[in-house]
XYZ file of N, CA and C in Angstrom:
852
model
N 281.789 169.505 91.698
C 282.620 169.001 92.792
C 282.987 170.170 93.691
N 282.653 170.051 94.961
C 282.891 171.128 95.924
C 284.035 170.741 96.849
N 284.956 171.657 97.039
C 286.076 171.387 97.933
C 285.713 171.804 99.347
N 286.204 171.066 100.307
C 286.048 171.416 101.710
C 287.428 171.663 102.266
N 287.549 172.664 103.100
C 288.842 172.932 103.731
C 289.300 171.677 104.455
N 290.507 171.262 104.204
C 291.000 170.030 104.796
C 291.243 169.008 103.712
N 291.083 167.751 104.040
C 291.356 166.683 103.096
C 290.049 166.150 102.540
N 289.996 165.923 101.245
C 288.829 165.281 100.664
C 288.017 166.215 99.804
N 287.004 165.665 99.194
C 286.112 166.430 98.351
C 284.702 165.891 98.508
N 283.720 166.700 98.161
C 282.332 166.285 98.285
C 281.884 165.628 96.996
N 281.366 164.428 97.105
C 280.833 163.711 95.956
C 279.429 163.242 96.321
N 278.432 163.997 95.870
C 277.065 163.622 96.170
C 276.758 163.586 97.649
N 277.276 164.550 98.392
C 277.037 164.617 99.824
C 277.992 163.787 100.650
N 278.875 163.076 100.006
C 279.834 162.219 100.706
C 281.217 162.856 100.652
N 281.890 162.885 101.761
C 283.252 163.402 101.786
C 284.201 162.236 101.593
N 285.006 162.298 100.547
C 285.909 161.190 100.265
C 287.347 161.663 100.305
N 288.250 160.721 100.375
C 289.674 161.029 100.340
C 290.202 161.579 101.633
N 289.521 161.348 102.750
C 290.021 161.816 104.038
C 288.892 162.368 104.867
N 289.172 163.355 105.713
C 288.125 163.940 106.522
C 287.882 165.352 106.063
N 286.652 165.802 106.163
C 286.300 167.153 105.754
C 286.268 168.078 106.949
N 286.094 169.325 106.691
C 286.028 170.300 107.771
C 284.925 171.291 107.451
N 283.995 171.413 108.350
C 282.932 172.388 108.200
C 283.068 173.447 109.276
N 282.399 174.588 109.071
C 282.459 175.610 110.104
C 281.579 175.195 111.270
N 281.554 176.012 112.313
C 280.867 175.625 113.530
C 279.363 175.795 113.440
N 278.849 176.237 112.320
C 277.408 176.362 112.167
C 276.785 175.071 111.639
N 277.591 174.101 111.251
C 277.006 172.898 110.681
C 277.933 171.720 110.793
N 277.551 170.640 110.143
C 278.332 169.437 110.211
C 278.035 168.591 108.984
N 278.918 167.653 108.684
C 278.625 166.677 107.645
C 277.629 165.693 108.230
N 276.456 165.541 107.641
C 275.416 164.715 108.263
C 275.809 163.257 108.317
N 275.453 162.611 109.425
C 275.620 161.182 109.521
C 274.330 160.532 109.048
N 274.389 159.365 108.426
C 273.194 158.744 107.882
C 272.317 158.152 108.961
N 271.026 158.019 108.671
C 270.159 157.262 109.554
C 270.510 155.793 109.403
N 270.061 154.965 110.318
C 270.416 153.551 110.251
C 269.786 152.880 109.044
N 268.776 153.484 108.469
C 268.148 152.908 107.286
C 268.976 153.152 106.039
N 269.852 154.134 106.123
C 270.699 154.469 104.982
C 272.010 153.703 105.102
N 272.265 152.810 104.157
C 273.441 151.952 104.261
C 274.708 152.637 103.786
N 274.592 153.849 103.251
C 275.792 154.581 102.868
C 276.346 155.285 104.089
N 277.501 155.885 103.942
C 278.131 156.545 105.082
C 278.806 157.819 104.627
N 278.700 158.847 105.445
C 279.366 160.108 105.154
C 280.642 160.179 105.974
N 281.762 160.361 105.308
C 283.037 160.463 106.009
C 283.285 161.927 106.307
N 282.729 162.393 107.409
C 282.789 163.812 107.699
C 283.148 164.091 109.134
N 283.098 165.339 109.493
C 283.471 165.775 110.828
C 282.408 166.717 111.345
N 282.047 166.551 112.593
C 281.186 167.511 113.268
C 281.971 168.073 114.431
N 281.850 169.366 114.681
C 282.549 169.942 115.826
C 281.710 171.049 116.438
N 281.960 171.326 117.713
C 281.215 172.356 118.414
C 281.922 173.690 118.269
N 281.195 174.750 118.575
C 281.782 176.078 118.615
C 282.774 176.114 119.768
N 284.043 176.407 119.525
C 285.033 176.395 120.603
C 284.753 177.416 121.693
N 283.903 178.394 121.384
C 283.562 179.370 122.416
C 282.552 178.795 123.397
N 281.791 177.774 122.931
C 280.804 177.152 123.808
C 279.586 178.031 123.993
N 278.463 177.411 124.314
C 277.241 178.178 124.540
C 276.594 177.805 125.860
N 277.356 177.174 126.742
C 276.830 176.802 128.033
C 277.704 177.397 129.129
N 277.064 177.750 130.232
C 277.826 178.220 131.381
C 278.541 177.045 132.017
N 279.813 177.195 132.251
C 280.584 176.123 132.859
C 280.808 176.425 134.344
N 280.597 175.414 135.226
C 280.884 175.613 136.640
C 282.359 175.922 136.845
N 282.634 176.578 137.948
C 284.021 176.915 138.243
C 284.827 175.660 138.550
N 286.066 175.677 138.105
C 286.981 174.586 138.428
C 288.277 175.207 138.923
N 289.092 174.388 139.595
C 290.389 174.869 140.049
C 291.216 175.308 138.856
N 292.061 176.310 139.060
C 292.823 176.883 137.956
C 293.688 175.854 137.243
N 294.221 174.880 137.996
C 295.107 173.904 137.368
C 294.415 172.566 137.127
N 293.095 172.537 137.296
C 292.360 171.285 137.131
C 292.108 170.996 135.661
N 292.431 169.787 135.247
C 292.192 169.400 133.865
C 290.715 169.122 133.621
N 290.291 169.382 132.396
C 288.984 168.929 131.917
C 289.191 168.295 130.549
N 288.371 167.318 130.250
C 288.552 166.558 129.014
C 287.948 167.280 127.817
N 288.758 167.436 126.800
C 288.360 168.010 125.509
C 288.397 166.836 124.525
N 287.248 166.198 124.288
C 287.213 164.860 123.711
C 286.911 164.858 122.213
N 287.725 164.127 121.488
C 287.521 163.838 120.067
C 287.117 162.366 119.968
N 286.031 162.085 119.279
C 285.528 160.713 119.154
C 285.518 160.307 117.686
N 286.094 159.155 117.381
C 286.093 158.682 115.996
C 285.624 157.237 115.902
N 285.079 156.918 114.731
C 284.763 155.545 114.356
C 285.244 155.338 112.936
N 284.906 154.211 112.362
C 285.319 153.896 110.997
C 284.124 153.537 110.131
N 284.308 153.700 108.831
C 283.311 153.295 107.863
C 283.475 151.835 107.480
N 282.761 151.390 106.451
C 282.825 149.992 106.026
C 284.159 149.646 105.375
N 284.477 148.363 105.388
C 285.691 147.871 104.721
C 285.547 146.366 104.515
N 286.093 145.881 103.449
C 286.133 144.449 103.155
C 284.805 143.770 103.506
N 284.829 142.808 104.444
C 283.621 142.062 104.771
C 282.688 142.828 105.705
N 283.120 143.964 106.225
C 282.289 144.760 107.144
C 281.537 145.804 106.328
N 280.330 145.473 105.925
C 279.559 146.381 105.077
C 278.908 147.501 105.884
N 278.646 147.223 107.137
C 278.085 148.254 108.014
C 278.862 148.226 109.319
N 279.608 149.267 109.565
C 280.483 149.317 110.729
C 279.715 149.877 111.922
N 279.589 149.118 113.017
C 278.822 149.611 114.171
C 279.405 150.861 114.801
N 280.699 151.121 114.584
C 281.288 152.298 115.223
C 280.761 153.599 114.629
N 280.242 153.554 113.382
C 279.665 154.778 112.833
C 278.415 155.172 113.611
N 277.667 154.162 114.102
C 276.449 154.468 114.866
C 276.799 154.900 116.289
N 277.912 154.421 116.806
C 278.400 154.916 118.094
C 278.709 156.407 117.983
N 279.447 156.780 116.943
C 279.811 158.184 116.745
C 278.566 159.034 116.520
N 277.618 158.531 115.756
C 276.388 159.272 115.516
C 275.658 159.553 116.823
N 275.580 158.545 117.693
C 274.879 158.708 118.966
C 275.584 159.718 119.860
N 276.917 159.663 119.914
C 277.674 160.637 120.710
C 277.439 162.044 120.179
N 277.464 162.175 118.860
C 277.236 163.482 118.233
C 275.877 164.039 118.619
N 274.845 163.189 118.559
C 273.491 163.644 118.868
C 273.367 164.051 120.326
N 273.992 163.303 121.217
C 273.957 163.668 122.637
C 274.628 165.022 122.856
N 275.789 165.228 122.230
C 276.498 166.501 122.378
C 275.688 167.651 121.798
N 275.044 167.416 120.657
C 274.235 168.458 120.027
C 273.064 168.880 120.907
N 272.559 167.946 121.717
C 271.433 168.242 122.593
C 271.887 168.766 123.949
N 273.148 169.159 124.052
C 273.622 169.846 125.248
C 274.172 168.959 126.336
N 274.298 167.671 126.083
C 274.859 166.784 127.098
C 276.361 167.019 127.239
N 276.802 167.186 128.463
C 278.233 167.312 128.732
C 278.689 166.086 129.500
N 279.967 165.836 129.460
C 280.515 164.676 130.149
C 280.762 164.989 131.621
N 281.085 163.973 132.378
C 281.368 164.136 133.799
C 282.456 165.182 134.017
N 282.307 165.949 135.100
C 283.302 166.956 135.487
C 283.544 167.991 134.394
N 282.478 168.377 133.701
C 282.518 169.431 132.676
C 283.340 169.076 131.442
N 283.533 167.795 131.195
C 284.185 167.397 129.952
C 283.303 167.716 128.761
N 283.911 167.959 127.619
C 283.161 168.312 126.414
C 283.557 167.439 125.231
N 282.538 167.082 124.431
C 282.789 166.476 123.130
C 282.984 167.623 122.148
N 284.126 167.708 121.518
C 284.384 168.825 120.608
C 284.404 168.419 119.140
N 284.653 167.164 118.852
C 284.672 166.709 117.464
C 284.236 165.253 117.388
N 283.392 164.958 116.404
C 283.012 163.582 116.098
C 283.327 163.330 114.631
N 283.968 162.218 114.330
C 284.354 161.942 112.945
C 284.255 160.456 112.643
N 283.803 160.144 111.438
C 283.822 158.778 110.921
C 284.889 158.741 109.832
N 285.888 157.910 110.019
C 287.058 157.893 109.142
C 286.999 156.744 108.147
N 287.556 156.977 106.974
C 287.692 155.917 105.995
C 288.779 154.950 106.465
N 288.642 153.697 106.089
C 289.621 152.685 106.489
C 290.782 152.716 105.494
N 291.589 153.760 105.603
C 292.736 153.986 104.726
C 293.910 154.414 105.603
N 294.916 153.569 105.706
C 296.011 153.818 106.636
C 296.764 155.103 106.337
N 297.086 155.340 105.071
C 297.916 156.492 104.734
C 297.199 157.816 104.977
N 295.869 157.790 105.019
C 295.120 158.997 105.376
C 295.055 159.194 106.881
N 295.262 158.101 107.627
C 295.061 158.164 109.069
C 295.979 159.169 109.741
N 297.218 159.253 109.275
C 298.164 160.188 109.876
C 297.674 161.621 109.744
N 297.247 162.015 108.548
C 296.745 163.368 108.330
C 295.446 163.590 109.093
N 294.598 162.565 109.135
C 293.338 162.683 109.863
C 293.589 162.937 111.344
N 294.489 162.152 111.926
C 294.801 162.318 113.343
C 295.409 163.690 113.598
N 296.306 164.134 112.729
C 296.891 165.469 112.873
C 295.808 166.538 112.934
N 294.855 166.455 112.014
C 293.805 167.466 111.961
C 292.912 167.415 113.198
N 292.602 166.208 113.654
C 291.763 166.064 114.836
C 292.475 166.567 116.088
N 293.757 166.254 116.213
C 294.527 166.747 117.359
C 294.600 168.269 117.331
N 294.832 168.846 116.165
C 294.898 170.306 116.049
C 293.575 170.953 116.430
N 292.463 170.320 116.061
C 291.152 170.837 116.453
C 291.020 170.868 117.968
N 291.421 169.780 118.619
C 291.337 169.719 120.075
C 292.269 170.734 120.731
N 293.460 170.902 120.166
C 294.413 171.872 120.719
C 293.853 173.283 120.638
N 293.257 173.622 119.506
C 292.679 174.955 119.344
C 291.538 175.176 120.322
N 290.737 174.154 120.540
C 289.636 174.276 121.497
C 290.167 174.473 122.917
N 291.257 173.771 123.234
C 291.798 173.804 124.590
C 292.682 175.015 124.861
N 293.061 175.730 123.818
C 294.011 176.836 123.951
C 293.520 177.873 124.959
N 294.376 178.195 125.917
C 294.041 179.209 126.906
C 293.088 178.738 127.981
N 292.819 177.433 128.045
C 291.910 176.879 129.047
C 292.612 175.741 129.779
N 291.890 175.099 130.679
C 292.433 173.921 131.358
C 291.969 172.632 130.691
N 291.405 172.755 129.497
C 291.009 171.557 128.759
C 292.245 170.821 128.237
N 292.149 169.513 128.198
C 293.227 168.656 127.713
C 292.683 167.774 126.588
N 293.366 167.715 125.442
C 292.893 166.877 124.336
C 292.859 165.392 124.712
N 291.748 164.755 124.398
C 291.594 163.312 124.605
C 291.003 162.716 123.332
N 291.747 161.857 122.657
C 291.255 161.195 121.452
C 290.778 159.796 121.812
N 289.520 159.516 121.508
C 288.922 158.209 121.796
C 288.474 157.590 120.478
N 289.103 156.488 120.114
C 288.821 155.829 118.843
C 288.041 154.537 119.079
N 287.040 154.304 118.235
C 286.292 153.050 118.264
C 286.478 152.328 116.934
N 286.740 151.038 117.002
C 286.877 150.222 115.806
C 286.205 148.878 116.028
N 285.856 148.193 114.953
C 285.203 146.888 115.066
C 286.219 145.774 114.843
N 286.078 144.708 115.605
C 286.888 143.502 115.420
C 285.927 142.334 115.254
N 285.851 141.804 114.056
C 284.879 140.750 113.755
C 285.213 139.430 114.431
N 286.403 139.301 115.004
C 286.794 138.051 115.659
C 286.460 138.045 117.146
N 285.994 139.160 117.672
C 285.725 139.252 119.108
C 284.226 139.320 119.379
N 283.836 138.778 120.524
C 282.428 138.758 120.904
C 282.126 139.734 122.025
N 283.157 140.368 122.582
C 282.964 141.334 123.655
C 283.843 142.555 123.409
N 283.634 143.581 124.223
C 284.345 144.849 124.073
C 285.745 144.732 124.679
N 286.721 145.301 123.992
C 288.102 145.289 124.484
C 288.698 146.697 124.416
N 289.245 147.136 125.532
C 289.940 148.423 125.604
C 291.429 148.150 125.425
N 292.018 148.796 124.444
C 293.405 148.506 124.065
C 294.400 149.333 124.880
N 295.361 148.650 125.464
C 296.390 149.328 126.256
C 297.480 149.957 125.390
N 297.743 149.374 124.213
C 298.926 149.782 123.457
C 298.705 149.646 121.957
N 299.578 150.309 121.212
C 299.612 150.180 119.753
C 301.034 149.841 119.345
N 301.181 148.915 118.425
C 302.499 148.467 117.978
C 302.968 149.236 116.749
N 304.274 149.336 116.647
C 304.911 150.049 115.538
C 305.017 149.128 114.314
N 303.902 148.512 113.965
C 303.922 147.529 112.887
C 302.633 147.574 112.079
N 302.777 147.545 110.761
C 301.647 147.396 109.842
C 301.790 146.044 109.160
N 300.858 145.149 109.452
C 300.872 143.801 108.879
C 299.420 143.439 108.573
N 298.907 144.002 107.479
C 297.473 143.952 107.194
C 297.041 142.559 106.732
N 295.994 142.053 107.347
C 295.437 140.753 106.955
C 294.657 140.841 105.647
N 294.245 142.063 105.293
C 293.534 142.310 104.042
C 293.856 143.740 103.609
N 293.637 144.098 102.354
C 293.928 145.468 101.914
C 293.007 146.484 102.586
N 293.500 147.712 102.762
C 292.616 148.778 103.230
C 291.770 149.254 102.055
N 291.007 150.319 102.253
C 290.067 150.759 101.220
C 290.726 151.411 100.009
N 292.052 151.570 100.059
C 292.785 152.018 98.872
C 293.615 150.890 98.269
N 293.398 149.678 98.758
C 294.086 148.523 98.202
C 295.485 148.291 98.723
N 295.873 149.013 99.777
C 297.230 148.873 100.321
C 297.260 147.753 101.346
N 298.253 146.892 101.283
C 298.363 145.773 102.218
C 299.825 145.528 102.590
N 300.362 146.336 103.503
C 301.754 146.147 103.927
C 301.918 144.867 104.746
N 303.115 144.333 104.729
C 303.442 143.140 105.504
C 304.698 143.400 106.334
N 304.549 143.248 107.652
C 305.676 143.399 108.579
C 306.432 144.706 108.360
N 305.682 145.784 108.174
C 306.287 147.089 107.892
C 306.272 147.967 109.137
N 307.383 148.663 109.368
C 307.463 149.620 110.476
C 306.603 150.842 110.159
N 305.843 151.314 111.143
C 305.026 152.512 110.951
C 305.884 153.765 111.055
N 306.727 153.841 112.081
C 307.566 155.015 112.312
C 308.967 154.550 112.695
N 309.916 154.752 111.809
C 311.282 154.283 112.053
C 311.930 154.977 113.243
N 311.469 156.186 113.580
C 312.040 156.903 114.719
C 311.726 156.206 116.042
N 310.671 155.422 116.052
C 310.285 154.717 117.275
C 311.080 153.429 117.446
N 311.492 152.834 116.333
C 312.248 151.592 116.407
C 311.711 150.549 115.447
N 311.841 149.275 115.844
C 311.407 148.193 114.964
C 309.958 147.804 115.251
N 309.518 146.707 114.613
C 308.110 146.307 114.717
C 307.748 145.774 116.097
N 308.722 145.530 116.941
C 308.444 145.013 118.281
C 308.163 146.134 119.283
N 308.412 147.359 118.894
C 308.186 148.495 119.787
C 306.702 148.848 119.829
N 306.267 149.354 120.969
C 304.877 149.789 121.089
C 304.787 151.018 121.978
N 303.677 151.712 121.879
C 303.393 152.869 122.730
C 302.148 152.548 123.541
N 302.205 152.798 124.837
C 301.075 152.517 125.725
C 300.300 153.787 126.039
N 298.998 153.646 126.185
C 298.192 154.779 126.623
C 298.514 155.093 128.079
N 298.381 156.333 128.466
C 298.585 156.717 129.860
C 297.270 156.807 130.617
N 296.162 156.553 129.944
C 294.894 156.443 130.656
C 294.872 155.116 131.421
N 294.229 155.072 132.582
C 294.234 153.859 133.411
C 293.237 152.827 132.881
N 293.677 151.974 131.999
C 292.780 151.042 131.313
C 292.017 150.155 132.291
N 292.709 149.570 133.260
C 292.035 148.680 134.208
C 290.958 149.422 134.991
N 291.257 150.637 135.389
C 290.288 151.441 136.134
C 289.060 151.737 135.278
N 289.265 152.059 134.018
C 288.152 152.340 133.115
C 287.334 151.082 132.851
N 288.011 149.961 132.678
C 287.320 148.687 132.460
C 286.451 148.335 133.661
N 286.995 148.486 134.855
C 286.235 148.163 136.061
C 285.024 149.076 136.220
N 285.191 150.348 135.896
C 284.067 151.288 135.990
C 282.931 150.862 135.070
N 283.275 150.381 133.882
C 282.248 149.944 132.927
C 281.649 148.602 133.325
N 282.450 147.732 133.909
C 281.919 146.455 134.384
C 280.885 146.662 135.481
N 281.113 147.655 136.323
C 280.163 147.943 137.396
C 278.807 148.362 136.847
N 278.789 148.843 135.625
C 277.533 149.220 134.979
C 276.934 148.071 134.174
N 277.560 146.902 134.255
C 276.990 145.722 133.629
C 277.521 145.368 132.258
N 278.531 146.083 131.773
C 279.081 145.796 130.447
C 280.158 144.709 130.532
N 280.194 143.863 129.520
C 281.232 142.835 129.423
C 282.426 143.440 128.687
N 283.373 143.934 129.454
C 284.513 144.673 128.908
C 285.811 144.050 129.409
N 286.812 144.045 128.558
C 288.107 143.479 128.912
C 289.223 144.416 128.466
N 290.353 144.340 129.153
C 291.560 145.034 128.708
C 292.288 144.140 127.715
N 292.968 144.754 126.763
C 293.667 144.001 125.721
C 295.036 144.613 125.452
N 295.994 143.749 125.129
C 297.334 144.195 124.744
C 297.592 144.029 123.256
N 296.556 143.709 122.501
C 296.746 143.438 121.076
C 295.660 144.117 120.255
N 296.003 145.267 119.681
C 295.060 146.015 118.849
C 295.102 145.560 117.398
N 295.755 144.416 117.138
C 295.907 143.940 115.768
C 297.040 144.679 115.078
N 297.115 144.518 113.777
C 298.141 145.217 112.998
C 297.528 145.862 111.757
N 296.214 146.100 111.821
C 295.494 146.685 110.685
C 295.358 148.196 110.900
N 294.410 148.825 110.243
C 294.254 150.283 110.287
C 293.916 150.766 111.698
N 293.231 149.939 112.491
C 292.937 150.326 113.875
C 294.226 150.579 114.649
N 295.133 149.618 114.607
C 296.416 149.773 115.294
C 297.204 150.939 114.719
N 297.191 151.092 113.398
C 297.901 152.198 112.735
C 297.393 153.543 113.260
N 296.073 153.694 113.292
C 295.471 154.947 113.754
C 295.795 155.201 115.220
N 295.691 154.171 116.039
C 295.972 154.296 117.465
C 297.429 154.695 117.693
N 298.331 154.094 116.953
C 299.751 154.425 117.071
C 299.987 155.900 116.754
N 299.407 156.369 115.659
C 299.562 157.780 115.280
C 298.969 158.699 116.345
N 297.841 158.304 116.891
C 297.169 159.122 117.898
C 297.983 159.212 119.185
N 298.535 158.092 119.618
C 299.379 158.104 120.813
C 300.621 158.965 120.606
N 301.214 158.891 119.426
C 302.394 159.701 119.124
C 302.068 161.188 119.175
N 300.927 161.564 118.631
C 300.607 162.983 118.482
C 299.986 163.608 119.723
N 299.529 162.794 120.650
C 299.043 163.345 121.918
C 300.123 163.298 122.998
N 301.289 162.793 122.653
C 302.378 162.729 123.624
C 302.701 164.127 124.136
N 302.779 164.243 125.450
C 303.094 165.498 126.156
C 301.927 166.476 126.241
N 300.849 166.256 125.477
C 299.766 167.254 125.473
C 298.410 166.686 125.861
N 298.264 165.376 125.933
C 296.942 164.832 126.216
C 296.938 163.318 126.293
N 295.807 162.739 125.911
C 295.613 161.299 126.033
C 295.001 160.733 124.753
N 295.190 159.438 124.565
C 294.530 158.728 123.470
C 294.229 157.311 123.928
N 293.144 156.751 123.392
C 292.778 155.376 123.734
C 291.950 154.793 122.600
N 291.985 153.473 122.481
C 291.260 152.783 121.406
C 290.413 151.669 122.010
N 289.198 151.539 121.485
C 288.275 150.495 121.936
C 287.838 149.658 120.742
N 288.001 148.351 120.850
C 287.481 147.437 119.834
C 286.119 146.909 120.294
N 285.132 147.006 119.423
C 283.804 146.482 119.724
C 283.517 145.303 118.800
N 282.637 144.394 119.222
C 282.284 143.262 118.364
C 281.305 143.689 117.279
N 281.082 142.846 116.273
C 280.112 143.185 115.232
C 278.697 143.244 115.784
N 277.816 143.911 115.045
C 276.462 144.178 115.532
C 275.662 142.905 115.766
N 275.900 141.848 115.005
C 275.123 140.620 115.198
C 275.493 139.923 116.506
N 276.630 140.317 117.089
C 277.072 139.748 118.358
C 276.646 140.601 119.539
N 276.583 141.900 119.330
C 276.295 142.845 120.412
C 275.377 143.940 119.875
N 274.171 144.116 120.448
C 273.227 145.112 119.938
C 273.832 146.514 119.907
N 273.537 147.253 118.857
C 274.116 148.585 118.697
C 273.710 149.514 119.830
N 272.478 149.352 120.348
C 272.020 150.218 121.439
C 272.873 150.022 122.683
N 273.283 148.783 122.931
C 274.148 148.522 124.072
C 275.525 149.136 123.865
N 276.050 149.024 122.637
C 277.348 149.621 122.335
C 277.307 151.135 122.487
N 276.198 151.749 122.083
C 276.059 153.198 122.228
C 276.017 153.596 123.697
N 275.290 152.819 124.504
C 275.249 153.100 125.937
C 276.611 152.942 126.577
N 277.306 151.878 126.200
C 278.662 151.674 126.722
C 279.570 152.842 126.360
N 279.525 153.268 125.100
C 280.430 154.326 124.640
C 280.251 155.595 125.462
N 279.005 155.975 125.722
C 278.761 157.199 126.492
C 279.260 157.042 127.930
N 279.009 155.891 128.542
C 279.491 155.655 129.902
C 281.023 155.611 129.939
N 281.629 155.054 128.911
C 283.088 154.996 128.832
C 283.677 156.398 128.718
N 283.078 157.234 127.890
C 283.550 158.614 127.749
C 283.422 159.370 129.065
N 282.353 159.118 129.803
C 282.185 159.765 131.101
C 283.235 159.292 132.097
N 283.572 158.018 132.051
C 284.606 157.499 132.948
C 285.956 158.147 132.647
N 286.256 158.325 131.364
C 287.499 159.004 130.981
C 287.493 160.443 131.471
N 286.388 161.134 131.232
C 286.284 162.541 131.625
C 286.442 162.703 133.131
N 285.846 161.788 133.896
C 285.958 161.848 135.351
C 287.403 161.638 135.793
N 288.108 160.721 135.138
C 289.509 160.492 135.487
C 290.363 161.716 135.169
N 290.203 162.259 133.983
C 291.014 163.407 133.569
C 290.860 164.550 134.565
N 289.662 164.715 135.105
C 289.407 165.804 136.055
C 290.106 165.594 137.391
N 290.577 164.387 137.662
C 291.310 164.151 138.909
C 292.776 164.536 138.791
N 293.208 164.857 137.586
C 294.606 165.193 137.340
C 294.768 166.709 137.217
N 295.874 167.224 137.712
C 296.195 168.626 137.485
C 297.089 168.719 136.261
N 297.232 169.908 135.728
C 297.968 170.077 134.484
C 299.411 169.607 134.586
N 300.025 169.753 135.760
C 301.415 169.316 135.889
C 301.528 167.813 136.152
N 300.379 167.127 136.234
C 300.396 165.679 136.423
C 300.126 164.935 135.122
N 300.022 165.663 134.021
C 299.732 165.031 132.735
C 300.826 164.027 132.402
N 300.437 162.770 132.377
C 301.414 161.715 132.100
C 301.553 161.509 130.603
N 302.668 160.969 130.201
C 303.005 160.872 128.792
C 302.980 159.426 128.322
N 302.521 159.188 127.083
C 302.604 157.837 126.532
C 304.054 157.364 126.516
N 304.265 156.123 126.835
C 305.620 155.594 126.906
C 305.899 154.679 125.731
N 307.089 154.821 125.176
C 307.517 153.952 124.085
C 308.350 152.825 124.677
N 308.006 151.595 124.311
C 308.695 150.447 124.907
C 309.109 149.468 123.828
């Protein structure tokens, strides 16, 4: 049994019990689509970068993007978001940068375990902060999750301060009507993303994708993760969550194309903001 810095341990090439951390010379491999297993790992770029970056205004923001998906759970034996993350990782590895010099700095596939989500988000945010340190980069966490009840893509505006799981997570935990963070208030409180959801949705619709804005991210691990992410990017960056339909409803290749275009739309927006215009998630 080999330990990896961070949370989790290696079991036959699989990182379990959270997310792993590798150095910048490698990554936890993502499986091919023929392999039905999944590696819960993290890939990240060298924070020093190996590409020449065009000049930008001193106070101009650039997106420092963390992308996550989820592994299998309950009736979802193969989660399409793992293939979204794999595709983003491969594009970044081949030198693709986002609009306006945005960068993908970390790709991770997370286990569907709520209590690990807080630590996972902390580690991912810290990675983005370290990458952005001393630069005009701004951390942006973009989460993808599957919703088996939906037939089209939905961009979530908010996350609620409530855990009310319809089924147990992968550790068997199933809270009912439980507050996520008592400091925020009761289960009726929510935090909204400061990214312009309608603007991002319209940009993707212009490219032919069937995308909608949503005010309900559910009350399962997706909402839990999004809530933690919004809390931890407050004052320092942005976070957003996208629910995609299952693969039998929407081809994975289309979802991968959408994800890359969506990330570019976010990166383009972030570049229109200066550092003193960084808006903060609002608790309501």
